[in-house]
Short mmCIF file of C-alpha atoms and ligand atoms in Angstrom, two decimals:
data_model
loop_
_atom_site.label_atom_id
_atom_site.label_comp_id
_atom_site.label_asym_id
_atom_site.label_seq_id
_atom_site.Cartn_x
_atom_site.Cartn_y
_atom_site.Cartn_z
CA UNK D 1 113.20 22.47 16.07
CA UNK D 2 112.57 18.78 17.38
CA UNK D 3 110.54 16.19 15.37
CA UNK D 4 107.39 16.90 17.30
CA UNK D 5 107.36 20.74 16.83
CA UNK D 6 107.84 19.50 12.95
CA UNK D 7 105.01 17.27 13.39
CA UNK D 8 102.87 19.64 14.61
CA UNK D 9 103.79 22.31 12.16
CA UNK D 10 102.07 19.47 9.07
CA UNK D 11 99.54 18.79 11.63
CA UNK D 12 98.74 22.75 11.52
CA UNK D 13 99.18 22.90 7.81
CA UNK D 14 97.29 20.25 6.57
CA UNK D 15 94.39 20.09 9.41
CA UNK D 16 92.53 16.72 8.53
CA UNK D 17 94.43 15.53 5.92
CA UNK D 18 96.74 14.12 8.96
CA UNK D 19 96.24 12.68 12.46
CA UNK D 20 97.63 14.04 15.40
CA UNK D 21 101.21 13.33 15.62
CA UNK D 22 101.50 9.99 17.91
CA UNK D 23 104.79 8.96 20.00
CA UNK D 24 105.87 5.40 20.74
CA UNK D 25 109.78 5.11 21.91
CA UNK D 26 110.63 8.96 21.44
CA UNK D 27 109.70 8.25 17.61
CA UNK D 28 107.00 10.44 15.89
CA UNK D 29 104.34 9.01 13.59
CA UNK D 30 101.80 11.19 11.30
CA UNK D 31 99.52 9.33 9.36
CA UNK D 32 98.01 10.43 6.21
CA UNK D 33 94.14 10.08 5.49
CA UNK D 34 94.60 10.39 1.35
CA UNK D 35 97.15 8.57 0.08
CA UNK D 36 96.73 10.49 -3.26
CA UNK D 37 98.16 13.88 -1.04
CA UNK D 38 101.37 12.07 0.11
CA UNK D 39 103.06 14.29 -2.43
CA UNK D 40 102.18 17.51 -0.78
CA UNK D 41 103.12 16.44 2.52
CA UNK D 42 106.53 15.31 1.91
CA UNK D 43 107.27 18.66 -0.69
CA UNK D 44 106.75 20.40 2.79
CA UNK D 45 108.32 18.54 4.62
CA UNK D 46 111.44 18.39 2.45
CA UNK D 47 110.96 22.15 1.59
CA UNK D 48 109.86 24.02 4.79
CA UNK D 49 110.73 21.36 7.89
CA UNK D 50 114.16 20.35 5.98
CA UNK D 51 113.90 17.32 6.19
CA UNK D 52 116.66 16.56 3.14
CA UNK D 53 116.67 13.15 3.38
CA UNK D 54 114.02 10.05 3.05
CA UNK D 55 115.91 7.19 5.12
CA UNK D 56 113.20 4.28 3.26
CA UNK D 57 109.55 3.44 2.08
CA UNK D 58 108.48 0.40 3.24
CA UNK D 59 104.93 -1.45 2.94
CA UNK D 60 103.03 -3.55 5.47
CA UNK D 61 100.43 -6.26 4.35
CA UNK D 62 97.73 -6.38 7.10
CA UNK D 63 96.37 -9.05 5.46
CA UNK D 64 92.58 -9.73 6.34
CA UNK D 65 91.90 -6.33 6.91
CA UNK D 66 90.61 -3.16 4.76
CA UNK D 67 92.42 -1.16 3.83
CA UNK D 68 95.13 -3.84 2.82
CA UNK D 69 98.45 -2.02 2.21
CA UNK D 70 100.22 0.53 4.64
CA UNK D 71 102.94 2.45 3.12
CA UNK D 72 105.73 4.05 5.17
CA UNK D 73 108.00 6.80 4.89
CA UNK D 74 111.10 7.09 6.81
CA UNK D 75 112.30 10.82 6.95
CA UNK D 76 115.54 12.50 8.46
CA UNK D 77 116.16 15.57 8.51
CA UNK D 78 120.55 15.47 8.09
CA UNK D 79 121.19 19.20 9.79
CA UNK D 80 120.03 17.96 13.05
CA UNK D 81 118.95 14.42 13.27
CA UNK D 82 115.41 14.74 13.50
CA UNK D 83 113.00 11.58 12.54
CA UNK D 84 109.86 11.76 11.83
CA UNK D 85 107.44 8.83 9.96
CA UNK D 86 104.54 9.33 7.54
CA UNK D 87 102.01 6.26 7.27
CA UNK D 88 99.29 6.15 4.91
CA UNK D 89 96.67 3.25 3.31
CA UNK D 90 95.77 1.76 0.42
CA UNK D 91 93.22 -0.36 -0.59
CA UNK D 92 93.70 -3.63 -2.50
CA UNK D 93 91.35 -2.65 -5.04
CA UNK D 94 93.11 0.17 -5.87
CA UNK D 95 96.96 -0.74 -4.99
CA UNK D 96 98.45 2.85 -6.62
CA UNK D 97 99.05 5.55 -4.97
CA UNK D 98 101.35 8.74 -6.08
CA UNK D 99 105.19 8.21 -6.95
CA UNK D 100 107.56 10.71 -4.76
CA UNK D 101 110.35 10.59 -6.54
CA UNK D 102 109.58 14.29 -7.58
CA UNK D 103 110.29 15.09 -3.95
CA UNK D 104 113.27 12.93 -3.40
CA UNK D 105 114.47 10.99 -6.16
CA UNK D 106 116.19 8.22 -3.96
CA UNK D 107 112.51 7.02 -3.72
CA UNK D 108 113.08 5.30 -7.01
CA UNK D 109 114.61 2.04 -5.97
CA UNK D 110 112.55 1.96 -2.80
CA UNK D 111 109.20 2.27 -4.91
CA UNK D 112 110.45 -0.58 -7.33
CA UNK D 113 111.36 -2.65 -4.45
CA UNK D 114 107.66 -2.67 -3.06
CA UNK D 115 106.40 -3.05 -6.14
CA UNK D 116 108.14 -6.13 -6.92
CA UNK D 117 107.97 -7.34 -3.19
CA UNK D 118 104.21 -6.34 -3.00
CA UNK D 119 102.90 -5.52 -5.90
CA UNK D 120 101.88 -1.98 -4.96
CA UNK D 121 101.66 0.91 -7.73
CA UNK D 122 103.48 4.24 -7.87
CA UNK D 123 101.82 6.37 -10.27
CA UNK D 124 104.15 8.85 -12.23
CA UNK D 125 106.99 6.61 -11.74
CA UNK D 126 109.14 6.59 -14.33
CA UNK D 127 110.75 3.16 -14.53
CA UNK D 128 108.31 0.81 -12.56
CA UNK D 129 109.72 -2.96 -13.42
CA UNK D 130 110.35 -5.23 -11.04
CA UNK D 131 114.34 -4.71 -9.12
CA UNK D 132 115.04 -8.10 -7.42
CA UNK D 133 112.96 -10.53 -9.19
CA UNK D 134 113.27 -11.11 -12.76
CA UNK D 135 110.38 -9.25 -15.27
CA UNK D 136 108.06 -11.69 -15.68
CA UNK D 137 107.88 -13.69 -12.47
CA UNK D 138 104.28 -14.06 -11.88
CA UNK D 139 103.89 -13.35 -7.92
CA UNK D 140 104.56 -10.57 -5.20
CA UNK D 141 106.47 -12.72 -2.53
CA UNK D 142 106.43 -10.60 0.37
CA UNK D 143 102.13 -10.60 0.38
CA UNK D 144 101.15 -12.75 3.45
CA UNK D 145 99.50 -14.83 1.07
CA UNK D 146 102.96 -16.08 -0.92
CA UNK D 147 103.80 -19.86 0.97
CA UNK D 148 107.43 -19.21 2.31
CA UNK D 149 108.97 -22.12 0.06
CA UNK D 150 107.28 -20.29 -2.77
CA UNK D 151 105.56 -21.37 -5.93
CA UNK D 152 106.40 -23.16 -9.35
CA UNK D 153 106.72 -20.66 -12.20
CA UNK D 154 108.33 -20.93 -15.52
CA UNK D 155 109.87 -18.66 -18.28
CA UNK D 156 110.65 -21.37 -20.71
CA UNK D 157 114.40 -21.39 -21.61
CA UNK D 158 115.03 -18.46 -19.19
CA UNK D 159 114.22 -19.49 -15.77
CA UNK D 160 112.16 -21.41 -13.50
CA UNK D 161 111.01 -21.96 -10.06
CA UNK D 162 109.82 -24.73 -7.87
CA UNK D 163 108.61 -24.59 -3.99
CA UNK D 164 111.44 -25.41 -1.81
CA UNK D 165 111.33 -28.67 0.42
CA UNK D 166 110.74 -27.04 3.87
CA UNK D 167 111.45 -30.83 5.79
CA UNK D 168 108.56 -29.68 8.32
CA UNK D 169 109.95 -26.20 8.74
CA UNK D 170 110.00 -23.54 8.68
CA UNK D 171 112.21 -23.16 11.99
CA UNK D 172 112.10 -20.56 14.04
CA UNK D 173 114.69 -18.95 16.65
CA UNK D 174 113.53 -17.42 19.63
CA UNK D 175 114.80 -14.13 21.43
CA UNK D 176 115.55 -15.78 25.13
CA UNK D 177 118.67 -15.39 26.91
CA UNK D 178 117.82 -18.67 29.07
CA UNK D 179 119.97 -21.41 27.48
CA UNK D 180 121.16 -22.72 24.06
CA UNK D 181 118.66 -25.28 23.84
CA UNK D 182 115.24 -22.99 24.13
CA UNK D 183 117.10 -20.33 21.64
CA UNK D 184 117.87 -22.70 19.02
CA UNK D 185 115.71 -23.01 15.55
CA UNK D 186 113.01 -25.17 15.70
CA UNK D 187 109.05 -25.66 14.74
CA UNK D 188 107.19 -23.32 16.45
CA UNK D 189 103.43 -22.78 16.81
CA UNK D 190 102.41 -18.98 16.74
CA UNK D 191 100.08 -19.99 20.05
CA UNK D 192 103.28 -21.16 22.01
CA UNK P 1 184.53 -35.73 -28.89
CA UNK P 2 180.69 -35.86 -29.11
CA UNK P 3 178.66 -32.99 -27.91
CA UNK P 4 175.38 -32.70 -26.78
CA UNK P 5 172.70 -35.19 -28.08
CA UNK P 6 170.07 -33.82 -30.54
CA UNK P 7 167.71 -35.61 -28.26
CA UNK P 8 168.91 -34.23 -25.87
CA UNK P 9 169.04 -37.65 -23.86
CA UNK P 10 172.78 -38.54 -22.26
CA UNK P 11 173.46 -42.15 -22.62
CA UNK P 12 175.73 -42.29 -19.43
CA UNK P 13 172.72 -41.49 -17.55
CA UNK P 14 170.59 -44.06 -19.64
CA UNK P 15 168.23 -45.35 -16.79
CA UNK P 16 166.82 -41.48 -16.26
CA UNK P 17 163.80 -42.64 -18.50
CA UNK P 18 160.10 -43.01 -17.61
CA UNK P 19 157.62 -45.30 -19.44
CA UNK P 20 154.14 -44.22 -19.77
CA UNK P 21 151.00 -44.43 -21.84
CA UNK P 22 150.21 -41.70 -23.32
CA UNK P 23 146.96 -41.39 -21.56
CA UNK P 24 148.38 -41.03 -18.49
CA UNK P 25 151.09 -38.76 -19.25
CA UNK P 26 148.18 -36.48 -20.67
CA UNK P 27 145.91 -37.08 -17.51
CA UNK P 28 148.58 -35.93 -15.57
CA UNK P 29 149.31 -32.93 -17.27
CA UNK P 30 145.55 -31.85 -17.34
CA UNK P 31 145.12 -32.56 -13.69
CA UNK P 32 147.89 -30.12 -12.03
CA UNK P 33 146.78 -27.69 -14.32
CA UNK P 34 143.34 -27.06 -13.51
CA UNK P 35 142.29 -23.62 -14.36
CA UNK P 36 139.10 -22.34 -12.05
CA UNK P 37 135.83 -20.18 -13.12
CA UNK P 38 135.42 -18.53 -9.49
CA UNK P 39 132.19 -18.54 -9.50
CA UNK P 40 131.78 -16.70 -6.41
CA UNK P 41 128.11 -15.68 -5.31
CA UNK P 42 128.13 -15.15 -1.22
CA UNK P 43 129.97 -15.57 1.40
CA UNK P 44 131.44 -18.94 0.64
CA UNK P 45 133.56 -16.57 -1.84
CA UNK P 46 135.54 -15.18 0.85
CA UNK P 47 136.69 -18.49 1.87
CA UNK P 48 137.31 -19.19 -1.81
CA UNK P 49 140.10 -16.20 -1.99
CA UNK P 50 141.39 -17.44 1.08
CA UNK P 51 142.05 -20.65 -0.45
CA UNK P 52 143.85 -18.49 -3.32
CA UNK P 53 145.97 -16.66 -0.77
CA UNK P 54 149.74 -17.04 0.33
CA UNK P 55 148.02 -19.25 3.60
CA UNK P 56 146.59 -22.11 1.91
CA UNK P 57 147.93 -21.39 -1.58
CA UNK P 58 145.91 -23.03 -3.90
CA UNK P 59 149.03 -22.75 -6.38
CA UNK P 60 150.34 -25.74 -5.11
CA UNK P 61 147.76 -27.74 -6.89
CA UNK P 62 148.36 -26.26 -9.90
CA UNK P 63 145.13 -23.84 -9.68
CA UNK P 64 146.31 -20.58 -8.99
CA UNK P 65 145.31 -19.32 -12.54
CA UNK P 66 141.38 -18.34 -12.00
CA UNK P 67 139.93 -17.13 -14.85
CA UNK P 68 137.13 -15.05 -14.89
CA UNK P 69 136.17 -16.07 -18.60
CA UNK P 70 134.29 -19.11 -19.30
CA UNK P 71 136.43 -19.72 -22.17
CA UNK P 72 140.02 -20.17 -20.62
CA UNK P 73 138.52 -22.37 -17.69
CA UNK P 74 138.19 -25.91 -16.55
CA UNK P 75 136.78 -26.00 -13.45
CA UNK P 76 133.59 -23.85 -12.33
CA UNK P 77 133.87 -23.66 -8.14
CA UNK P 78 130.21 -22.81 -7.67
CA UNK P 79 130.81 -21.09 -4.06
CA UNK P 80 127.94 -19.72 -2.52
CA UNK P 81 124.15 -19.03 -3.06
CA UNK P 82 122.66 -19.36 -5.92
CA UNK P 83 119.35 -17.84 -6.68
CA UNK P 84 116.85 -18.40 -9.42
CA UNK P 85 117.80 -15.16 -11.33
CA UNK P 86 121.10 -15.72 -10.88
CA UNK P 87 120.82 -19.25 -12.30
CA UNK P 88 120.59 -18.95 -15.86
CA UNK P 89 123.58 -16.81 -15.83
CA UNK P 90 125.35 -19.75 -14.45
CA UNK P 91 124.09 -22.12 -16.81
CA UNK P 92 124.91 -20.07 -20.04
CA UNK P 93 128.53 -19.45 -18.28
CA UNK P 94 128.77 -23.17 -17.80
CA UNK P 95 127.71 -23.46 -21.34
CA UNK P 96 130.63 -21.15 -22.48
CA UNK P 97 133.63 -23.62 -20.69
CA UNK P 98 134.96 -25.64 -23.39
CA UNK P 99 135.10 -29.18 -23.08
CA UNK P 100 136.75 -31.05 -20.84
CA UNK P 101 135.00 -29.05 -18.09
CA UNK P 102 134.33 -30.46 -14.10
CA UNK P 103 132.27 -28.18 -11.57
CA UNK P 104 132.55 -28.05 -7.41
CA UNK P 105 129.61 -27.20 -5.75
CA UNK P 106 130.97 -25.24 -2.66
CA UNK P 107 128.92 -24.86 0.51
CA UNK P 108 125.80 -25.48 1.99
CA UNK P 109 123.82 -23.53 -0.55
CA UNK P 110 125.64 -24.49 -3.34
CA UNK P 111 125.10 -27.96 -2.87
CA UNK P 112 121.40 -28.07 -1.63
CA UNK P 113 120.09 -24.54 -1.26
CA UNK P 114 121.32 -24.32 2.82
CA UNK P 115 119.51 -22.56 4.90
CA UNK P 116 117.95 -20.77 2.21
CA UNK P 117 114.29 -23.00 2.19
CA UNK P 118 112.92 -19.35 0.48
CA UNK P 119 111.21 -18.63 -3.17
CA UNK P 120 114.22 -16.89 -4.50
CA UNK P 121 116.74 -19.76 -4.20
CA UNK P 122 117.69 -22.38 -6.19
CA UNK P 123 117.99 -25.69 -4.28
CA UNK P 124 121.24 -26.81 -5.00
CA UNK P 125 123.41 -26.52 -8.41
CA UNK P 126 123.02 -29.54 -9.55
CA UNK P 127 119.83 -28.75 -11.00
CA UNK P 128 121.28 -26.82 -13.72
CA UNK P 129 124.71 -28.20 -14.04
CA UNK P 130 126.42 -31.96 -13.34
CA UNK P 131 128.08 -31.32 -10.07
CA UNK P 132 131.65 -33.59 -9.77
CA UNK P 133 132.23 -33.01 -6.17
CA UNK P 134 130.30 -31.24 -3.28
CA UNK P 135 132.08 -29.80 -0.48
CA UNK P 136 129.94 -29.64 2.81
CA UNK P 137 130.50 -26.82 5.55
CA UNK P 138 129.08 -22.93 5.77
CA UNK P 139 131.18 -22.05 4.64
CA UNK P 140 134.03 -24.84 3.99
CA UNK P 141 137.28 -24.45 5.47
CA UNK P 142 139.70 -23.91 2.29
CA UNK P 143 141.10 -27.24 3.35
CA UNK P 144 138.15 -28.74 2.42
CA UNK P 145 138.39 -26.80 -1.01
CA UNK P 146 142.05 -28.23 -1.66
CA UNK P 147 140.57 -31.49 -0.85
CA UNK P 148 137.85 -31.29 -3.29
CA UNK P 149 140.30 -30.16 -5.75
CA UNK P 150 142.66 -33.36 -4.73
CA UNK P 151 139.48 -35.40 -5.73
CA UNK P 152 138.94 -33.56 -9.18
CA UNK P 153 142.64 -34.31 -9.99
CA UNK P 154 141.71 -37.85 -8.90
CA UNK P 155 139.06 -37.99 -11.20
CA UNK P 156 141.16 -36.16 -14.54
CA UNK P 157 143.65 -38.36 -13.90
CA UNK P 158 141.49 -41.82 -14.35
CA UNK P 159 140.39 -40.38 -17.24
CA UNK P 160 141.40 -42.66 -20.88
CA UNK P 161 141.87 -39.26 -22.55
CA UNK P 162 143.03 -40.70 -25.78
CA UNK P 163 140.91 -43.78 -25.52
CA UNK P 164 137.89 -41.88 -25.75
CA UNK P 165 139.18 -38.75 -28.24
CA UNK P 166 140.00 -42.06 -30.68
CA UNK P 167 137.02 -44.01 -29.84
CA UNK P 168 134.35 -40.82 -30.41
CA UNK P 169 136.21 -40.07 -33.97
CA UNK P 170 136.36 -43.70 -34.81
CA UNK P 171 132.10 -43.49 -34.27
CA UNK P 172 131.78 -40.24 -36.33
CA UNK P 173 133.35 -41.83 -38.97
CA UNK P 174 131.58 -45.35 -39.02
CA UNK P 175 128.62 -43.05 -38.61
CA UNK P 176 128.94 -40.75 -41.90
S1 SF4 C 201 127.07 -22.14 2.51
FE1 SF4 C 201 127.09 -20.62 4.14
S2 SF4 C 201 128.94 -19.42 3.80
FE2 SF4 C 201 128.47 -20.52 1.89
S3 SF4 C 201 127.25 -19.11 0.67
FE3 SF4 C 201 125.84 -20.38 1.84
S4 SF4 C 201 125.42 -19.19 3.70
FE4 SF4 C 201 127.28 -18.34 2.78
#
């Protein structure tokens, strides 16, 4: 069974709870209207399609835009290498949507990460605190809003933060195979 | 026929004798035995054990003995990044060397922050701690880690050990 005959077997399952299956670079994408039914769709997947393994959940700020958060789940199926990725949004009002760890429980440190990163919700999760900054650290730092050299903070006697000095940065590399001197870091207008 | 001297100091060889102060013969005891706190946090830690290996042997400078507790160290080598939740961790460790203690800021990061201009990193050690010598490089060869450790013996051995030991109790008591 290939990812795309997978696909379309969810597709057939849950009719318009999910978009047609889409291909870009021999990689298939399903995305899921109701973020609240994410549970269902992966139980099947795991369950009847086989797919025995969730590879990671990431998030995606389209900031400026409604719905604000995209989650994404990365699934593999291990017997024979099939991919497949779910997609589904979530408003900034809302910012929760159903844990999966009931489905895979690897999801656990993936959910914590984008909820410290983001500051994104899993309901039912059962140990939501924060995994790479400290408890207590007042911002999500991967929300397009969060400045780069972040932002002062303070826990007194346990920790604080200040805004790095960026010096005029931040520098930027660019992917060009014409000489040293174009590739190297440097300030770069998005418009260039 | 006498035998050995109690003292055990033979007169035919009178002129084998060495005069010091006592502050320097204590300065230069303390200085080739520098114990480090291997405070390794990235990469610059991998050049650290190199320094500790047969190649460069840090042993020959007396400071082949790291500790990993606080309490049997002198010298914290701070070598790599340090990062704001890792920084109070660092701090109370510093906190734990006994006195005298002296700290090397390894590296790029360790010294300013590097490359890391980012929310999550502290810029440079010497926020939390007094830094005695910084060691530039990403990472620094462990050459340049002997070297800084060549200036930290500099420094112990300057140091008027007794001098001040006398001189602080000598305050205490004029002060109760
Ligand atoms: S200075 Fe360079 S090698 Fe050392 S910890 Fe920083 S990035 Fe790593």
């Amino acid at each position: 069974m290939s990812a795309l005959e997978s696909a379309n077997k969810i597709k057939a399952k849950f009719g318009d709870l999910v978009t047609e299956p889409t291909e870009f670079r021999g990689e298939i994408t399903l995305k899921i209207a109701d973020a609240e039914k994410i549970c269902d769709v992966c139980l099947f997947a795991k369950k009847q399609l086989g797919f025995d393994f969730l590879v990671d959940i990431s998030s995606v700020d389209n900031y400026g835009e409604d719905p604000r958060w995209t989650i994404v789940y990365h699934l593999r199926a291990i017997g024979n290498g099939d991919e497949i990725r779910l997609k589904t949004d979530v408003s900034e009002e809302k910012s929760e949507l159903p844990s999966i760890i009931g489905v895979w429980r690897t999801a656990n440190w993936h959910e914590r990460e984008i909820y410290d990163m983001m500051g994104i919700r899993f309901a039912g999760h059962p140990d939501l605190r924060r995994i790479l900054m400290w408890e207590g650290y007042p911002y999500h730092p991967l929300r397009k809003d969060f400045p780069l050299a972040g932002k002062s903070s303070e826990m007194p006697g346990v920790v604080f933060t200040k805004p790095a000095p960026l010096e005029g940065g931040p520098f930027v590399t660019l992917p060009s195979s014409a000489d040293a001197i174009s590739r190297e870091p440097r300030v770069r207008n998005p418009e260039e | 026929m006498q035998t050995q001297s109690e003292y055990g100091y033979n007169s035919k060889i009178e002129g084998d004798v060495v005069l010091t102060t006592v502050d320097a013969a204590l300065a230069w005891f303390r200085k080739n035995s520098v114990w480090p706190m291997p405070m390794g946090l990235a990469c610059c830690a991998i050049e650290l054990m190199a320094s500790g290996a047969s190649r460069f042997d840090i042993s020959r400078f007396g400071s082949e003995v790291m500790r990993f507790s606080p309490r049997q160290s002198d010298c914290m080598i701070v070598a790599g990044t340090v990062t704001y939740k890792m920084a109070p961790v660092l701090k109370r460790i510093y906190d734990q060397m006994a006195e005298p203690k002296w700290v090397i800021a390894m590296g790029a990061c360790a010294s300013t922050g590097g490359m890391y201009r980012s929310y999550a990193v502290l810029q440079g050690v010497d926020n939390i701690v007094p830094v005695d010598v910084y060691i530039g490089g990403c990472p620094p060869r462990p050459e340049a880690v002997l070297d800084a450790l060549m200036k930290i013996q500099d420094k112990i051995g300057k140091e008027p050990i007794l001098q001040r030991t006398v001189a602080a109790k000598l305050l205490n008591l004029q002060e109760s």
